[in-house]
Every structure is written in C-alpha cells, then in structure tokens.
Short mmCIF file of C-alpha atoms in Angstrom, two decimals:
data_model
loop_
_atom_site.label_atom_id
_atom_site.label_comp_id
_atom_site.label_asym_id
_atom_site.label_seq_id
_atom_site.Cartn_x
_atom_site.Cartn_y
_atom_site.Cartn_z
CA ALA P 1 35.71 118.11 103.76
CA HIS P 2 35.29 115.27 106.27
CA PRO P 3 31.81 115.32 107.95
CA HIS P 4 33.40 115.34 111.43
CA CYS P 5 35.97 118.01 110.55
CA THR P 6 35.23 121.45 112.00
CA GLN P 7 37.65 123.35 109.72
CA PRO P 8 36.34 124.28 106.27
CA GLY P 9 38.15 123.34 103.07
CA PRO P 10 39.90 120.14 101.92
CA THR P 11 42.00 118.13 104.36
CA ALA P 12 45.80 118.00 104.03
CA MET P 13 47.11 115.14 101.91
CA GLY P 14 50.52 113.53 101.95
CA ILE P 15 52.72 112.95 98.90
CA ASP P 16 53.40 109.47 97.57
CA LEU P 17 57.18 109.03 97.64
CA LYS P 18 58.78 106.56 95.29
CA ALA P 19 60.83 103.77 96.79
CA GLY P 20 64.44 104.85 97.05
CA GLY P 21 63.67 108.54 96.66
CA ARG P 22 62.65 110.70 93.75
CA LYS P 23 66.01 110.70 91.94
CA THR P 24 65.83 108.33 88.99
CA LYS P 25 68.69 106.37 87.49
CA GLY P 26 70.98 108.44 85.34
CA PHE P 27 70.83 111.55 87.50
CA GLN P 28 73.48 114.01 86.33
CA ARG P 29 74.79 117.17 87.91
CA LYS P 30 73.59 120.49 86.57
CA GLU P 31 76.15 122.50 88.51
CA PRO P 32 79.33 121.78 90.50
CA LYS P 33 79.21 120.92 94.18
CA THR P 34 82.22 123.07 95.00
CA ASP P 35 81.98 126.63 96.27
CA ASN P 36 85.23 127.63 94.55
CA ILE P 37 84.46 130.96 92.92
CA TYR P 38 86.95 130.36 90.08
CA VAL P 39 85.31 127.08 89.11
CA ARG P 40 81.91 128.77 89.33
CA LEU P 41 83.09 131.53 86.99
CA LEU P 42 84.42 128.95 84.53
CA VAL P 43 81.05 127.20 84.61
CA LYS P 44 79.33 130.49 83.87
CA LEU P 45 81.72 131.17 80.98
CA TYR P 46 81.48 127.72 79.37
CA ARG P 47 77.74 127.52 79.88
CA PHE P 48 77.51 130.64 77.70
CA LEU P 49 79.99 129.27 75.12
CA ALA P 50 78.25 125.89 74.93
CA ARG P 51 74.89 127.57 74.35
CA ARG P 52 75.99 130.21 71.82
CA THR P 53 78.62 128.30 69.82
CA GLY P 54 77.05 124.83 69.83
CA SER P 55 80.53 123.30 70.06
CA LYS P 56 80.76 119.76 71.41
CA VAL P 57 84.15 120.57 72.94
CA ASN P 58 82.67 123.37 75.03
CA LYS P 59 79.76 121.15 76.09
CA THR P 60 82.16 118.42 77.16
CA ILE P 61 84.33 120.85 79.13
CA LEU P 62 81.24 122.21 80.86
CA HIS P 63 80.07 118.71 81.78
CA ARG P 64 83.49 117.80 83.19
CA LEU P 65 83.59 120.96 85.28
CA PHE P 66 80.54 119.60 87.14
CA GLN P 67 82.22 116.29 88.02
CA SER P 68 83.59 115.19 91.35
CA LYS P 69 87.29 114.88 92.10
CA THR P 70 87.16 111.10 91.64
CA ASN P 71 85.86 111.60 88.11
CA ARG P 72 88.56 114.20 87.37
CA PRO P 73 91.68 112.04 87.79
CA PRO P 74 95.14 113.58 87.32
CA LEU P 75 97.23 113.06 84.20
CA SER P 76 101.01 112.66 84.33
CA LEU P 77 103.52 114.35 82.05
CA SER P 78 104.60 111.02 80.57
CA LYS P 79 101.06 110.13 79.48
CA LEU P 80 100.52 113.68 78.28
CA GLY P 81 103.61 113.54 76.08
CA LYS P 82 102.58 110.13 74.73
CA PHE P 83 99.07 111.30 73.80
CA MET P 84 100.36 114.50 72.15
CA GLU P 85 102.89 112.84 69.83
CA GLY P 86 102.51 114.30 66.34
CA LYS P 87 100.12 117.01 67.60
CA ALA P 88 102.53 119.86 68.26
CA ASP P 89 100.17 122.44 66.74
CA LYS P 90 97.29 121.55 69.07
CA VAL P 91 96.47 122.41 72.68
CA ALA P 92 96.00 119.60 75.21
CA VAL P 93 92.93 120.25 77.38
CA VAL P 94 92.62 118.44 80.72
CA VAL P 95 89.79 119.23 83.14
CA GLY P 96 91.88 118.13 86.08
CA THR P 97 95.45 118.22 87.39
CA ILE P 98 98.72 117.78 85.50
CA THR P 99 101.31 115.99 87.64
CA ASP P 100 105.05 115.43 87.24
CA ASP P 101 106.62 112.08 86.36
CA VAL P 102 110.25 111.63 87.37
CA ARG P 103 110.57 108.66 84.99
CA LEU P 104 110.21 111.04 82.03
CA LEU P 105 113.70 112.37 81.34
CA GLU P 106 112.93 114.86 78.57
CA VAL P 107 109.67 116.80 78.40
CA PRO P 108 108.57 117.76 74.88
CA LYS P 109 107.33 121.22 74.01
CA LEU P 110 103.65 121.26 74.93
CA ARG P 111 100.78 123.71 75.12
CA VAL P 112 98.53 122.55 77.94
CA CYS P 113 95.31 123.91 79.42
CA ALA P 114 94.31 122.45 82.78
CA LEU P 115 92.54 123.34 86.00
CA ARG P 116 95.72 122.92 88.00
CA PHE P 117 99.44 122.13 87.58
CA THR P 118 101.75 120.82 90.24
CA HIS P 119 104.78 123.02 90.89
CA THR P 120 107.33 120.72 89.23
CA ALA P 121 105.06 119.89 86.30
CA ARG P 122 104.53 123.58 85.50
CA ALA P 123 108.27 124.28 85.81
CA ARG P 124 109.22 121.41 83.47
CA ILE P 125 106.65 122.41 80.82
CA VAL P 126 107.78 126.06 80.86
CA ASN P 127 111.49 125.14 80.81
CA ALA P 128 110.89 122.96 77.75
CA GLY P 129 109.48 125.96 75.89
CA GLY P 130 105.84 125.03 76.39
CA GLU P 131 102.90 126.95 77.76
CA CYS P 132 100.56 126.39 80.71
CA MET P 133 97.15 127.91 80.08
CA THR P 134 93.99 128.50 82.08
CA PHE P 135 90.50 127.89 80.72
CA ASP P 136 89.67 131.58 80.37
CA GLN P 137 92.79 131.99 78.21
CA LEU P 138 91.69 128.99 76.15
CA ALA P 139 88.23 130.54 75.69
CA LEU P 140 89.86 133.70 74.26
CA GLN P 141 92.19 131.79 71.92
CA SER P 142 89.73 129.16 70.66
CA PRO P 143 86.13 129.97 71.66
CA LYS P 144 84.80 127.04 69.57
CA GLY P 145 87.40 124.57 70.84
CA GLU P 146 89.30 124.36 67.55
CA ASN P 147 92.82 122.84 67.48
CA THR P 148 92.37 121.22 70.90
CA VAL P 149 92.73 117.66 72.17
CA LEU P 150 90.54 116.67 75.13
CA LEU P 151 92.35 114.28 77.46
CA ARG P 152 91.53 112.54 80.73
CA GLY P 153 93.52 110.66 83.32
CA PRO P 154 92.92 107.02 84.32
CA LYS P 155 90.10 106.55 86.84
CA SER P 156 91.14 103.03 87.85
CA HIS P 157 94.61 103.92 89.21
CA ARG P 158 93.50 105.09 92.64
CA GLU P 159 94.69 103.14 95.67
CA ALA P 160 91.11 102.54 96.78
CA VAL P 161 90.26 100.78 93.49
CA LYS P 162 92.92 98.14 94.19
CA HIS P 163 90.98 97.06 97.30
CA PHE P 164 87.63 96.65 95.52
CA GLY P 165 86.33 93.08 95.75
CA ALA P 166 86.94 90.22 98.17
CA PRO P 167 90.60 89.26 98.56
CA GLY P 168 91.51 85.62 98.99
CA ILE P 169 88.75 84.00 96.95
CA PRO P 170 89.46 82.25 93.62
CA ASN P 171 90.27 84.45 90.62
CA SER P 172 90.24 87.58 92.78
CA HIS P 173 93.07 90.11 92.52
CA ALA P 174 91.77 92.48 95.20
CA LYS P 175 94.40 93.92 97.49
CA PRO P 176 93.74 93.12 101.17
CA TYR P 177 93.94 95.64 103.99
CA VAL P 178 96.68 93.90 106.01
CA ARG P 179 97.75 95.41 109.31
CA ALA P 180 100.92 93.32 109.41
CA LYS P 181 102.48 90.34 107.65
CA GLY P 182 102.67 88.24 110.82
CA ARG P 183 101.42 84.75 111.57
CA LYS P 184 97.89 85.73 112.58
CA PHE P 185 97.14 88.48 110.07
CA GLU P 186 95.08 87.24 107.14
CA LYS P 187 96.90 83.94 106.81
CA GLY P 188 94.60 81.32 105.35
CA ARG P 189 91.96 83.95 104.63
CA GLY P 190 88.89 82.38 103.07
CA LYS P 191 89.72 78.84 104.19
CA ARG P 192 88.37 78.98 107.75
CA ASN P 193 85.72 80.94 109.58
CA SER P 194 88.33 82.09 112.08
CA ARG P 195 90.28 83.84 109.31
CA GLY P 196 87.69 86.25 108.01
CA PHE P 197 85.37 83.86 106.19
CA LYS P 198 85.20 80.38 104.69
CA ASP P 199 84.64 80.03 100.98
CA ASN P 200 83.20 76.67 99.96
CA ARG P 201 84.32 77.29 96.40
CA LEU P 202 87.89 76.67 97.52
CA CYS P 203 86.93 73.21 98.76
CA ALA P 204 85.10 72.50 95.52
CA LEU P 205 88.19 73.40 93.52
CA ARG P 206 90.50 71.22 95.62
CA TRP P 207 88.26 68.15 95.93
CA PRO P 208 85.79 68.19 93.05
CA MET P 209 82.97 65.62 93.12
CA ARG P 210 83.35 63.34 90.12
CA THR P 211 80.84 60.84 88.81
CA PRO P 212 81.88 57.20 88.15
CA GLN P 213 81.70 57.90 84.43
CA GLU P 214 84.18 60.78 84.83
CA ARG P 215 86.51 58.39 86.67
CA GLY P 216 86.42 56.04 83.67
CA MET P 217 84.09 53.40 85.14
CA SER P 218 81.40 51.81 83.01
CA HIS P 219 77.82 51.21 84.14
CA ALA P 220 78.52 47.44 84.42
CA ALA P 221 81.53 48.05 86.68
CA VAL P 222 79.45 50.30 88.90
CA ALA P 223 76.69 47.69 89.12
CA MET P 224 79.20 44.90 89.94
CA GLY P 225 80.71 47.03 92.65
CA VAL P 226 77.32 47.63 94.24
CA VAL P 227 76.42 43.92 94.10
CA GLY P 228 79.79 42.94 95.55
CA GLY P 229 79.36 45.37 98.42
CA VAL P 230 75.91 44.03 99.25
CA LEU P 231 77.15 40.39 99.17
CA SER P 232 80.09 41.17 101.43
CA MET P 233 77.75 42.81 103.94
CA LEU P 234 75.47 39.73 103.91
CA VAL P 235 78.40 37.36 104.42
CA ALA P 236 79.76 39.46 107.28
CA SER P 237 76.37 39.57 109.02
CA ALA P 238 75.96 35.75 108.63
CA CYS P 239 79.40 35.08 110.05
CA ALA P 240 78.67 37.33 112.99
CA ALA P 241 75.38 35.51 113.64
CA TRP P 242 77.05 32.03 113.61
CA SER P 243 80.20 33.27 115.39
CA LEU P 244 82.38 32.16 112.47
CA PRO P 245 85.66 33.79 111.47
CA CYS P 246 85.16 36.05 108.45
CA ALA P 247 87.88 36.08 105.80
CA ARG P 248 89.03 39.57 104.81
CA ALA P 249 90.52 40.42 101.50
CA HIS P 250 93.93 42.03 101.80
#
C-alpha cells in the first residue's frame, strides 16, 4: 500500500486498453444479433448438428444463421433455376430470402429450403410441382446435409453499393446522389470547388506536362532555342536603352 494511504490493502489499478478497443481483426459472431425466437431455435438445432455430425454443410448453415441481413442477400427464382440445372435430385439451400422474378416465364420443378419465401415466389414454386421447405424439415430429411446445394445471393447488387466511391473523378463508376437533373445540380462535379470538389487529376489528364524530348525536340534544338531567347532579350534591352526601333519577327 502507499505510505500516505490510510486504507489497508493494495490500491485500485486501471486496465490498459488497446488502441481501438479490445476486439481484434477477424472478429466473428458467435450468435445472431436478432431476437427472433425461430432463428434462435434454428441456431440451437444446427449448433447441435454441427457438433455431433461433423458435417461441413451444417457448420456453414450455422455460420450463415449468425450473419447480418446485408450478408444474407436474397436470391431470385431465375438465378435459382440457373444454378440448379441438372440437379433435380438435390435440395437447394439458401440461408436468406427467395424472391420472384417476372422475367422468368417458366419455373422448373425445384425443392428449396430457405429462411423466407416471398408470396409470389412460394406460389410459383408450388404450382410448378416443387417444394418449399424450412430448415427444421431439412434437418429431419438430411441431418448430415447430404444431397443439398448451398447457394447465396449476390452481395454487390444493393442500391447502396452503386453509390460507393467518389462520382465524377476519372475511371470512377460510382452513382451520384442527385437531387435533380437541373443546371445547378452536380454539373461539372469535380472540375471546380463550387461544384463539390476540384480534382487536379482531371487537369493533368487534359493538359499533360510533356518534356521537350517527348515533343520530338533534340537537345541541340532545345539549347538553340534557349540561346536565341537570351539574344533576343539582350537586343530588345539594347534597343530600349538607345531608343532605337526594334524589329519583330512576324
């Protein structure tokens, strides 16, 4: 204890926090964030199956049940039918939502297990002679994940992803947030400070600085040009001193 401290025992010490917090890179979820009791029950079921069967399919399904909604993108019927070509005897497993696609005219016969189906997608699958399954039904039919095909939807097709990046700069395909297509709404963006920002790379692309050698001039031509410029300046200064008319080359 400190000599001036009246209380017995060691003094309280603080903890040394790491910069940026104690979570290290690569932190993964151990349970879902949602309070949905049905998802929680599925996690309990597949945690047991992953531990007792050792199946990689069950481990993958369990891991995807933990993920956020952004990491569980929907899958359309057209993509589902394309991925399941020649796999009529297998069950398509999607830890996410199955959505309808009006561009698909004929839906093939499919057996699909998913967390959720839209109303029209479920109706079209059932009318085509297929089957819409839940994950507890899948666990009863194939507890080791046999005869299944794990599928996922595209993560990069969200509207927000189209706006990632800086629009208007060279080689950028980012979609701008435009309030209107009028005269004063993001016209000339990136060229002036008054229009969002000014990118000097645009100026460099339009008017690149080239050396005399890149313009096809030799070292002798460059030297002669420098000497000629100096002589013309001397002649002009002498003429001005003697008040003589100076001839100009036209």
